[in-house]
Short mmCIF file of C-alpha atoms in Angstrom, two decimals:
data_model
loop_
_atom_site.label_atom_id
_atom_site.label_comp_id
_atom_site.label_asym_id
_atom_site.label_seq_id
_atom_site.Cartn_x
_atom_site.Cartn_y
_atom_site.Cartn_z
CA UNK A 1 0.00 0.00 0.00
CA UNK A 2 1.19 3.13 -0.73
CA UNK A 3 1.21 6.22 1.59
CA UNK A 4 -0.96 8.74 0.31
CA UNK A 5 -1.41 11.75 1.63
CA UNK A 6 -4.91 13.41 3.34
CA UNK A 7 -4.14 16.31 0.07
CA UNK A 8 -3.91 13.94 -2.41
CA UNK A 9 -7.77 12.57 -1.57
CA UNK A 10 -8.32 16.24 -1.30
CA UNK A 11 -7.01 17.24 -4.66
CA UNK A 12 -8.97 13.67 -6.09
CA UNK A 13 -12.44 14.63 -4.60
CA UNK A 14 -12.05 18.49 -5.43
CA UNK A 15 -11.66 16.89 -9.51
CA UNK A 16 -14.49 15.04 -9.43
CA UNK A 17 -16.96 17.00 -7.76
CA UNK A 18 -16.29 20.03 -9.40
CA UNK A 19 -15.87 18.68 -12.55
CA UNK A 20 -19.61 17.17 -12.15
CA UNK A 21 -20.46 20.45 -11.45
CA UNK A 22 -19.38 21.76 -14.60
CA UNK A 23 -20.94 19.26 -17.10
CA UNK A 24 -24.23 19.00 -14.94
CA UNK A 25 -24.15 23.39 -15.88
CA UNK A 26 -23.07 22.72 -19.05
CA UNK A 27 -25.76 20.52 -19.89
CA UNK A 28 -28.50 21.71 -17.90
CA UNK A 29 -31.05 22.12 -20.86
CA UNK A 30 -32.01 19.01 -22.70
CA UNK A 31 -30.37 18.65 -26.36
CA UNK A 32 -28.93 15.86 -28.26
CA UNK A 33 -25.02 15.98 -27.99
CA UNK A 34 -23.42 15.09 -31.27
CA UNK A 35 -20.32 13.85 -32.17
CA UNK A 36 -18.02 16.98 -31.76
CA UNK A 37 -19.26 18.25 -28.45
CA UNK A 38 -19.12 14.36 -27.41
CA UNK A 39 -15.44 13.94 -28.96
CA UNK A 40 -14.48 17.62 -27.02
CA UNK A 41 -15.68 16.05 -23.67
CA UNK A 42 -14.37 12.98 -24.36
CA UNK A 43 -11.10 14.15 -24.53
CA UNK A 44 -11.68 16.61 -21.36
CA UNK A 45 -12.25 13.66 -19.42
CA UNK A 46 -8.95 11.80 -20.55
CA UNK A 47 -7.18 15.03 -20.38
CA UNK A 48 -7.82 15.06 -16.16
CA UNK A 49 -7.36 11.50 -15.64
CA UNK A 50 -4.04 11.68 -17.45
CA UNK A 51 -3.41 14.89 -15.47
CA UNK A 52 -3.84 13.20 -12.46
CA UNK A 53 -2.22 10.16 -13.51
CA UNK A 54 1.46 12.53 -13.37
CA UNK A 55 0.30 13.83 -10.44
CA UNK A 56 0.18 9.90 -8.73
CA UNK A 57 3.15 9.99 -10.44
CA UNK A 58 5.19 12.64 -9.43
CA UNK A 59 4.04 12.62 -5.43
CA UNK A 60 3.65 8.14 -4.91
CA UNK A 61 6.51 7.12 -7.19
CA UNK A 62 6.97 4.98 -10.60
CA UNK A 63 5.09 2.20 -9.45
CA UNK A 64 1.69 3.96 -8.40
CA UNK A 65 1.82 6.18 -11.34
CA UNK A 66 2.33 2.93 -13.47
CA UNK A 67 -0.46 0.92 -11.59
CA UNK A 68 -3.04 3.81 -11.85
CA UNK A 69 -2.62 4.04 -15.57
CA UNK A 70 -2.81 0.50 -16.20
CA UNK A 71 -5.80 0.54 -14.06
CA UNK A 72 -7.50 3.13 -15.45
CA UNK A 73 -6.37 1.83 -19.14
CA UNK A 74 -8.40 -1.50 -17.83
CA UNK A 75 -10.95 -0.30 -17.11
CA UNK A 76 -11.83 2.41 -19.88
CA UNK A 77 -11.72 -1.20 -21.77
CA UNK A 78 -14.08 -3.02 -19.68
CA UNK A 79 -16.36 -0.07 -20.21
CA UNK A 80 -17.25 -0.80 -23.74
CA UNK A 81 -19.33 -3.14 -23.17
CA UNK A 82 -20.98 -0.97 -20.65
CA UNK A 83 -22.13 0.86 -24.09
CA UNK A 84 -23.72 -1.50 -25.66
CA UNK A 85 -25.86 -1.99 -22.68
CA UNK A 86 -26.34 1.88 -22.50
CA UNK A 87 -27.73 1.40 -26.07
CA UNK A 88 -30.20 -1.40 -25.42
CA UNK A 89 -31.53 0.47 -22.14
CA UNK A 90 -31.82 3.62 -24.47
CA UNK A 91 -33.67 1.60 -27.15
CA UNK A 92 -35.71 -0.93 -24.45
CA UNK A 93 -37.42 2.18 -22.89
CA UNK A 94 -37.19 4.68 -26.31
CA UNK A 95 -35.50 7.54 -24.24
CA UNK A 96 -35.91 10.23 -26.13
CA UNK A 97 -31.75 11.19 -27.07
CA UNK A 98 -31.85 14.41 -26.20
CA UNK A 99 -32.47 13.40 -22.14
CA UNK A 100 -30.23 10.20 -22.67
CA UNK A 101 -27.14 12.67 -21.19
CA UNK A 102 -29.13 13.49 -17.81
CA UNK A 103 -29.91 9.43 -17.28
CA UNK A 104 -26.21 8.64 -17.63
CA UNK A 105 -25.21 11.35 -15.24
CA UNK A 106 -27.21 9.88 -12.11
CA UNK A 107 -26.00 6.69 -13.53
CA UNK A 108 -22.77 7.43 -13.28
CA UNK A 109 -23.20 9.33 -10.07
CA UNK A 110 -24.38 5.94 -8.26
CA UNK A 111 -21.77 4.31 -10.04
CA UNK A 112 -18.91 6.30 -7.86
CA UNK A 113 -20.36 4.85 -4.67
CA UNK A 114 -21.04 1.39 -5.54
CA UNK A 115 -17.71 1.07 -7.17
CA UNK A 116 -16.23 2.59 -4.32
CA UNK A 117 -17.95 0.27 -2.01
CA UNK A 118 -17.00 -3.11 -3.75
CA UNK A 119 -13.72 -2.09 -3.93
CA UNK A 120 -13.19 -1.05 -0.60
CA UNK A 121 -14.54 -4.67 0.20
CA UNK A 122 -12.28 -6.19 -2.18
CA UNK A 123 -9.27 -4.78 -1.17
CA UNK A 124 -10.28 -5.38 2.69
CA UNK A 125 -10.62 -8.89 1.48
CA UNK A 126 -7.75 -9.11 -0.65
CA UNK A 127 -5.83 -8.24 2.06
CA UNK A 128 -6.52 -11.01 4.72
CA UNK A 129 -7.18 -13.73 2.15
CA UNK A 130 -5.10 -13.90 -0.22
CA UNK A 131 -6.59 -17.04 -1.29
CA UNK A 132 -9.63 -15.21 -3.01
CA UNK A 133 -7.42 -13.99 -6.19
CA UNK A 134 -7.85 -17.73 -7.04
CA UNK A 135 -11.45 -17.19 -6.59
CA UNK A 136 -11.46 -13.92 -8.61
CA UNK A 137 -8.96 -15.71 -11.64
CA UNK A 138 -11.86 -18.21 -11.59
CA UNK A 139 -14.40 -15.32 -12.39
CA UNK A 140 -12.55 -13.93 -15.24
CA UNK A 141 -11.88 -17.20 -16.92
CA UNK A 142 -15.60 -17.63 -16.91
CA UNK A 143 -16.56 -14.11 -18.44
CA UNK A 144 -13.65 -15.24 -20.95
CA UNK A 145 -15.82 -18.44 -21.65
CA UNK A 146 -19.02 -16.73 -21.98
CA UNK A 147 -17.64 -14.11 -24.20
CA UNK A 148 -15.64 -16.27 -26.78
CA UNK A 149 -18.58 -19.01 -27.00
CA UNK A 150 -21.08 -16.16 -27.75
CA UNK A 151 -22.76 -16.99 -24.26
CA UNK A 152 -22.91 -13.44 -22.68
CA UNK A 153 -25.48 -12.64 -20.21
CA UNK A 154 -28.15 -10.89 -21.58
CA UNK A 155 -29.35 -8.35 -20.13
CA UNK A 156 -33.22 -7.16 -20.03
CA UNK A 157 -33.71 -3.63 -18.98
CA UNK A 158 -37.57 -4.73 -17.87
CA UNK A 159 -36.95 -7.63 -15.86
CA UNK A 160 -33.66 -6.06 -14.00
CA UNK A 161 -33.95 -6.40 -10.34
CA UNK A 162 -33.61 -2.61 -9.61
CA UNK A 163 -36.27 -2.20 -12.27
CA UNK A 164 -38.74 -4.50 -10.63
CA UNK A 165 -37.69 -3.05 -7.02
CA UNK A 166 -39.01 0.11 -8.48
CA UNK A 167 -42.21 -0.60 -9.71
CA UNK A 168 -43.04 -2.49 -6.03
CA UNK A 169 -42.51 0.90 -4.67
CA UNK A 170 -43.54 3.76 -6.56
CA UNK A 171 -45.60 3.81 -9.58
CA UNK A 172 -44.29 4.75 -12.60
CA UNK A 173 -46.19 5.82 -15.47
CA UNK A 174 -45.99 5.16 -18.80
CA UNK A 175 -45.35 8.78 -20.77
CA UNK A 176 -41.94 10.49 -20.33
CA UNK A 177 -42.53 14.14 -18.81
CA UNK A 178 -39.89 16.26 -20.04
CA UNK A 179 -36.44 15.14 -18.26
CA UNK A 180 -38.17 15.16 -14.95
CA UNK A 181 -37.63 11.80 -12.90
CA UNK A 182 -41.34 12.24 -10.74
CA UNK A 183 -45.08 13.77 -11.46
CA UNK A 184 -48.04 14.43 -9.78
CA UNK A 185 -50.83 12.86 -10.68
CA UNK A 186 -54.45 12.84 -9.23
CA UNK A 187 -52.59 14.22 -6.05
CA UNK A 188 -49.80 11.74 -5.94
CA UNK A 189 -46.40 11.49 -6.73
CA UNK A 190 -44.95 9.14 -9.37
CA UNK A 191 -42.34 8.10 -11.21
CA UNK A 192 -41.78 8.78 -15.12
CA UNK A 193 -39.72 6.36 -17.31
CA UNK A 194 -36.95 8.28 -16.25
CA UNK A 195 -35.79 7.05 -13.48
CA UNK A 196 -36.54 3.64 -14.21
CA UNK A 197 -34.09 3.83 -16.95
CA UNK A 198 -31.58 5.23 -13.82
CA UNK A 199 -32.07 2.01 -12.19
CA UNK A 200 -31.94 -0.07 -14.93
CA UNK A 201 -27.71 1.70 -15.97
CA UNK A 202 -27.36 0.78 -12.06
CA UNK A 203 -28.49 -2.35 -12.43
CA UNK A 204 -26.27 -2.89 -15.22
CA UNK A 205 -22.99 -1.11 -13.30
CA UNK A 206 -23.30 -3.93 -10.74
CA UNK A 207 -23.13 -6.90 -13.26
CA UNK A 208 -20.32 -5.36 -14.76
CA UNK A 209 -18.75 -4.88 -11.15
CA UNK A 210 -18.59 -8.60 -11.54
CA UNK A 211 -15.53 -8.36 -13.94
CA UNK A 212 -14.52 -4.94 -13.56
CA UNK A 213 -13.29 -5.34 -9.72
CA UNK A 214 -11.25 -8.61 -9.88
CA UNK A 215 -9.58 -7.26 -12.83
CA UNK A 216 -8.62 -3.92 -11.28
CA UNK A 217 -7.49 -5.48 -8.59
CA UNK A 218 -4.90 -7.59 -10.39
CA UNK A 219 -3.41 -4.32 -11.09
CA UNK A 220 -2.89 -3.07 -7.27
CA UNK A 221 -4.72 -3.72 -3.47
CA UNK A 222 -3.68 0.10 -3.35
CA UNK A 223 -7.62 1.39 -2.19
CA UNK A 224 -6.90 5.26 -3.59
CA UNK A 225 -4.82 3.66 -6.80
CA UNK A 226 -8.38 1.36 -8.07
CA UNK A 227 -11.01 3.85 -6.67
CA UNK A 228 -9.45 6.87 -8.49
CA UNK A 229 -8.51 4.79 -11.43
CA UNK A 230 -12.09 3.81 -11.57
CA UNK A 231 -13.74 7.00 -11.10
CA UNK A 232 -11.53 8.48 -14.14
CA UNK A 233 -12.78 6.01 -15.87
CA UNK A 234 -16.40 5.90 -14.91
CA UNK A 235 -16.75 9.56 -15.91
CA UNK A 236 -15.61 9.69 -18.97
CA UNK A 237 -18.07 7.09 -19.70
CA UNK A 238 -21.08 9.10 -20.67
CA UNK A 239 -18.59 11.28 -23.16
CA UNK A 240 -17.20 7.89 -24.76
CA UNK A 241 -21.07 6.42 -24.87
CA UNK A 242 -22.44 9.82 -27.10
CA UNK A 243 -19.04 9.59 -29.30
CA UNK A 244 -19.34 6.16 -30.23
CA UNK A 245 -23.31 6.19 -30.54
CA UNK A 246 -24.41 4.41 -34.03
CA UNK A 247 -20.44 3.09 -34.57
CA UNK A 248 -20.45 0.62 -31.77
CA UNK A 249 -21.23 -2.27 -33.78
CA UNK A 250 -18.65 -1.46 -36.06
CA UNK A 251 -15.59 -2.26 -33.12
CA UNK A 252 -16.91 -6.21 -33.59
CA UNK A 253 -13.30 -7.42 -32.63
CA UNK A 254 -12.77 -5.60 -29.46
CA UNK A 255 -15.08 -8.23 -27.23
CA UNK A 256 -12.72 -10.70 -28.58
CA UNK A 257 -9.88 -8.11 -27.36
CA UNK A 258 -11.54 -7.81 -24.20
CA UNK A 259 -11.57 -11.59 -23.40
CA UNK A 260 -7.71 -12.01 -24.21
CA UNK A 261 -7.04 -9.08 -21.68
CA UNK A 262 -10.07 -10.53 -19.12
CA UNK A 263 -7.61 -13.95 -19.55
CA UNK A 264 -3.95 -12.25 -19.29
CA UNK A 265 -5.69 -10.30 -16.25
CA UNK A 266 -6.78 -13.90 -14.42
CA UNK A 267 -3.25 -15.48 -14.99
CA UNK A 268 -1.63 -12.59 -13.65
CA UNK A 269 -4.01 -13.08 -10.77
CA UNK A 270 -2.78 -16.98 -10.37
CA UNK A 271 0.75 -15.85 -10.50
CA UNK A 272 0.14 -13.21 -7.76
CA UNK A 273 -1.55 -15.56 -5.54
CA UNK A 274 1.31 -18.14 -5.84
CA UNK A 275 3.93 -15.90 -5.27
CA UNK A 276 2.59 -14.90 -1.77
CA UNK A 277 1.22 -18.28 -1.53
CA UNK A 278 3.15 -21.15 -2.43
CA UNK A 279 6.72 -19.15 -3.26
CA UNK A 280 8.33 -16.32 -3.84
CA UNK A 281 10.30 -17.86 -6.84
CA UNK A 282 6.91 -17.74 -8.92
CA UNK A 283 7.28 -15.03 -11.03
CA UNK A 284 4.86 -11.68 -10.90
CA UNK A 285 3.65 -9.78 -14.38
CA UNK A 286 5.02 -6.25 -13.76
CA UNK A 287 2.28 -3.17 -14.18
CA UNK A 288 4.29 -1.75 -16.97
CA UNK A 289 3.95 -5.60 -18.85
CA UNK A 290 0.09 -5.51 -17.77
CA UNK A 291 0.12 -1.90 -19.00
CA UNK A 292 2.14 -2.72 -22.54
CA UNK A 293 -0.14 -5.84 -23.12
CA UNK A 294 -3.95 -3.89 -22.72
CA UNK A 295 -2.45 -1.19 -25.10
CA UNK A 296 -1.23 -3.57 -27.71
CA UNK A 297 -4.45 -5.68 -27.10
CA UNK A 298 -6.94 -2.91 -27.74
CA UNK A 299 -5.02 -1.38 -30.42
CA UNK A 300 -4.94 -4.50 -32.62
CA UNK A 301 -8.32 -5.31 -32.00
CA UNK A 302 -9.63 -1.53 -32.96
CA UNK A 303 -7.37 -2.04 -36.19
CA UNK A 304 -8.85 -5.37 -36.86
CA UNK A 305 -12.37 -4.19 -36.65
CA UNK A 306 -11.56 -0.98 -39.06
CA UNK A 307 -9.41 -3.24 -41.51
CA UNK A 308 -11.89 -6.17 -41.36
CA UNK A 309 -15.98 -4.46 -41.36
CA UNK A 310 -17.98 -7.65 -39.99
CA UNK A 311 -19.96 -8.94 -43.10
CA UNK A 312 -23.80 -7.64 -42.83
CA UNK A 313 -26.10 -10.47 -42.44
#
């Protein structure tokens, strides 16, 4: 673990909540964001994280600055397939585009805590048993099965447990009322399509949890090196999601990309575990390797999927 100091945190939180601050101003009246104002905050949100990343750098040392970009690298990966589910939410409950950016920033919002939470957890765990990195290896080899055999969980925005949890609840109505998350009507107050759709990105944030926190930490058991890591990551998300709208499908080789890394990550798991385990003589993947290997991973699969257009059916 590395010694971080109380400013550092300071400095981290500062970032984020001002920076929410700014783009919930920014977009305070509903419109549909196109591709350059997506592509300008986009690159915004990879400027800070980048920003911060020399920052890690500069005050905790090689190593940390080296484990928080391969972390972060991770898991701007992971998040792709976040988007797809973003799209299918978007097109389950026909949210109209131009209120698409306000879902995604409460999404994203209750993303930060959860994530924060499960990997507190994990790194709590991590740290007494080091026996569970077996356990977490085991998860990504599965999530490397499903994806390679086409077996992916599907996901349906309806049926989704926060979804349902909703509807027990509070009532939600049928019509969309401007980008307004509750009505009343006949007296009472109820819930719009809105914030159903809010539930159903949370719902999705936790399944992806599933894969997202074993993988991270592979990278480091450092809590402020995988929570800021994440939260870089996590909010550029929305940015990334309204860049890449409509040209998803067109990246067809980056699951397969995503599985090979999902599989390097779970070795280097195994590898960890034995070396505190069974011996110190079993070698450990440095983070530059781990971060060398995602960058070479996603850039041949991105190249792949431009050089090779899947064949319409």
């Amino acid at each position: 673990m590395f010694d971080v100091p109380f400013w550092l945190w300071a400095v981290f939180a500062a970032t984020v909540v001002v920076s929410l601050v700014v783009d919930l101003l920014a977009h305070r009246s509903a419109h549909v964001i196109g591709f350059k104002e997506a592509a300008a905050w986009s690159g915004l949100w990879v400027g800070l994280a980048l920003v911060f990343g020399a920052v890690v750098f500069l005050v905790l040392g090689g190593t940390a600055g080296t484990e928080y970009t391969t972390a972060w690298l991770l898991e701007k990966s992971l998040s792709v397939d976040n988007l797809f589910v973003f799209a299918l939410i978007f097109a389950y409950f026909k949210v109209p585009r131009e209120y698409q950016h306000r879902v995604l920033f409460f999404g994203v919002m209750g993303a930060l805590v959860f994530r924060g939470i499960f990997l507190a957890a994990g790194v709590a765990v991590v740290s007494r048993f080091t026996a569970v990195l077996f356990v977490f290896a085991a998860i990504l080899f599965y999530s490397v099965y499903k994806i390679l055999k086409g077996e992916e969980e599907s996901f349906d925005p309806g049926r989704s447990f926060a979804v349902r949890l909703l509807r027990r609840f509070v009532p939600v109505r049928e019509e969309y009322a401007g980008h307004k998350f509750f009505v009343k009507e006949a007296g009472k107050r109820v819930a719009t399509p809105l914030l159903a759709v809010v539930a159903a990105i949370e719902a999705a944030d936790l399944i992806f949890a599933v894969d997202s926190v074993p993988a991270v930490l592979a990278v480091s058991d450092d809590t402020f090196i995988v929570y800021t890591s994440n939260a870089f990551a996590i909010l550029g998300l929305r940015a990334l999601y309204f860049m890449l709208s409509g040209l998803l499908d067109r990246f067809h080789y980056l699951s397969t990309g995503l599985a090979v890394i999902l599989g390097f990550i779970g070795v280097k798991l195994i590898l960890q575990a034995s070396h505190k385990m069974i011996s110190p003589s079993v070698p450990e993947i440095p983070s530059t390797v781990s971060l060398a290997v995602i960058v070479v991973i996603l850039t041949v699969s991105v190249i792949m999927s431009l050089r090779r257009p899947e064949k319409s059916r």
